[in-house]
Amino acid sequence: TGSTSPNTLAAVGFAGSQESVALFLSRLESIPELTTVQLQASTRTEGETGRAYSFSILAGVDLIRREVLDVSR
C-alpha cells in the first residue's frame, strides 16, 4: 500500500457484487466532508461461502468543511 495524507480515508472491504461496491461508493460520495472518492481496486474472489469482491477505496477528508458545518449549528 502507498502512503496517505493525514486527511485521507482509506477503506477496504468485501461485497457480494460489483453493484454493491458501486452503491457503497455512491453513498460515500454523498457525504459532504469526503472529496475525490476513488475506487483503487476491486477483485473477484472465490471462497468457501461463494463469490465475493474485495475492494479498496481512497477519499479525501475536508476537515475545514467539517469545522464550518459544526460552527453553523
PDB file of C-alpha atoms in Angstrom:
ATOM      1  CA  THR A   1       0.000   0.000   0.000  1.00  0.00           C
ATOM      2  CA  GLY A   2       1.049   3.562  -0.663  1.00  0.00           C
ATOM      3  CA  SER A   3       1.152   6.288   1.901  1.00  0.00           C
ATOM      4  CA  THR A   4      -1.834   8.513   2.536  1.00  0.00           C
ATOM      5  CA  SER A   5      -2.035  12.079   3.768  1.00  0.00           C
ATOM      6  CA  PRO A   6      -3.432  12.807   7.241  1.00  0.00           C
ATOM      7  CA  ASN A   7      -6.683  13.958   5.638  1.00  0.00           C
ATOM      8  CA  THR A   8      -7.298  10.750   3.702  1.00  0.00           C
ATOM      9  CA  LEU A   9      -9.708   7.939   4.389  1.00  0.00           C
ATOM     10  CA  ALA A  10      -8.566   4.506   3.216  1.00  0.00           C
ATOM     11  CA  ALA A  11     -11.078   1.679   3.369  1.00  0.00           C
ATOM     12  CA  VAL A  12     -11.066  -1.983   2.372  1.00  0.00           C
ATOM     13  CA  GLY A  13     -13.931  -4.408   2.370  1.00  0.00           C
ATOM     14  CA  PHE A  14     -15.879  -7.195   0.722  1.00  0.00           C
ATOM     15  CA  ALA A  15     -19.170  -7.118  -1.158  1.00  0.00           C
ATOM     16  CA  GLY A  16     -21.351  -9.717  -2.815  1.00  0.00           C
ATOM     17  CA  SER A  17     -21.435  -7.937  -6.180  1.00  0.00           C
ATOM     18  CA  GLN A  18     -19.845  -5.135  -8.169  1.00  0.00           C
ATOM     19  CA  GLU A  19     -23.195  -3.336  -7.932  1.00  0.00           C
ATOM     20  CA  SER A  20     -22.864  -3.342  -4.127  1.00  0.00           C
ATOM     21  CA  VAL A  21     -19.379  -1.848  -4.404  1.00  0.00           C
ATOM     22  CA  ALA A  22     -20.740   0.872  -6.708  1.00  0.00           C
ATOM     23  CA  LEU A  23     -23.611   1.604  -4.296  1.00  0.00           C
ATOM     24  CA  PHE A  24     -21.158   1.938  -1.396  1.00  0.00           C
ATOM     25  CA  LEU A  25     -19.027   4.365  -3.440  1.00  0.00           C
ATOM     26  CA  SER A  26     -22.129   6.371  -4.304  1.00  0.00           C
ATOM     27  CA  ARG A  27     -23.096   6.626  -0.635  1.00  0.00           C
ATOM     28  CA  LEU A  28     -19.599   7.744   0.323  1.00  0.00           C
ATOM     29  CA  GLU A  29     -19.739  10.417  -2.394  1.00  0.00           C
ATOM     30  CA  SER A  30     -22.916  11.816  -0.806  1.00  0.00           C
ATOM     31  CA  ILE A  31     -21.024  12.659   2.424  1.00  0.00           C
ATOM     32  CA  PRO A  32     -20.108  16.360   2.114  1.00  0.00           C
ATOM     33  CA  GLU A  33     -16.832  16.036   4.054  1.00  0.00           C
ATOM     34  CA  LEU A  34     -15.479  13.360   1.693  1.00  0.00           C
ATOM     35  CA  THR A  35     -13.850  14.510  -1.527  1.00  0.00           C
ATOM     36  CA  THR A  36     -12.447  12.642  -4.514  1.00  0.00           C
ATOM     37  CA  VAL A  37     -13.826   9.231  -3.541  1.00  0.00           C
ATOM     38  CA  GLN A  38     -11.927   6.741  -5.696  1.00  0.00           C
ATOM     39  CA  LEU A  39     -12.110   3.002  -6.142  1.00  0.00           C
ATOM     40  CA  GLN A  40      -8.499   1.816  -6.043  1.00  0.00           C
ATOM     41  CA  ALA A  41      -9.133  -1.864  -6.769  1.00  0.00           C
ATOM     42  CA  SER A  42     -11.891  -4.432  -6.921  1.00  0.00           C
ATOM     43  CA  THR A  43     -11.131  -8.116  -7.349  1.00  0.00           C
ATOM     44  CA  ARG A  44     -13.446 -11.095  -7.592  1.00  0.00           C
ATOM     45  CA  THR A  45     -12.548 -13.880  -5.187  1.00  0.00           C
ATOM     46  CA  GLU A  46     -13.930 -17.364  -4.666  1.00  0.00           C
ATOM     47  CA  GLY A  47     -14.163 -18.623  -1.117  1.00  0.00           C
ATOM     48  CA  GLU A  48     -15.824 -21.357   0.896  1.00  0.00           C
ATOM     49  CA  THR A  49     -19.015 -19.310   1.110  1.00  0.00           C
ATOM     50  CA  GLY A  50     -19.099 -18.387  -2.585  1.00  0.00           C
ATOM     51  CA  ARG A  51     -18.095 -15.446  -4.723  1.00  0.00           C
ATOM     52  CA  ALA A  52     -17.195 -12.061  -3.261  1.00  0.00           C
ATOM     53  CA  TYR A  53     -15.500  -8.890  -4.404  1.00  0.00           C
ATOM     54  CA  SER A  54     -12.717  -7.406  -2.324  1.00  0.00           C
ATOM     55  CA  PHE A  55     -12.266  -3.677  -2.801  1.00  0.00           C
ATOM     56  CA  SER A  56     -10.184  -0.734  -1.618  1.00  0.00           C
ATOM     57  CA  ILE A  57     -11.225   2.902  -1.619  1.00  0.00           C
ATOM     58  CA  LEU A  58      -9.447   6.210  -1.007  1.00  0.00           C
ATOM     59  CA  ALA A  59     -11.157   9.510  -0.266  1.00  0.00           C
ATOM     60  CA  GLY A  60     -10.039  12.943   0.802  1.00  0.00           C
ATOM     61  CA  VAL A  61     -11.444  14.322   4.044  1.00  0.00           C
ATOM     62  CA  ASP A  62     -12.268  18.033   4.036  1.00  0.00           C
ATOM     63  CA  LEU A  63     -11.704  18.986   7.675  1.00  0.00           C
ATOM     64  CA  ILE A  64     -12.264  22.693   7.026  1.00  0.00           C
ATOM     65  CA  ARG A  65     -15.730  21.976   5.681  1.00  0.00           C
ATOM     66  CA  ARG A  66     -16.420  19.885   8.784  1.00  0.00           C
ATOM     67  CA  GLU A  67     -15.381  22.747  11.070  1.00  0.00           C
ATOM     68  CA  VAL A  68     -17.584  25.194   9.165  1.00  0.00           C
ATOM     69  CA  LEU A  69     -20.549  22.828   9.445  1.00  0.00           C
ATOM     70  CA  ASP A  70     -20.025  22.425  13.215  1.00  0.00           C
ATOM     71  CA  VAL A  71     -19.834  26.203  13.788  1.00  0.00           C
ATOM     72  CA  SER A  72     -23.045  26.855  11.882  1.00  0.00           C
ATOM     73  CA  ARG A  73     -25.185  24.705  14.197  1.00  0.00           C
TER      74      ARG A  73
END
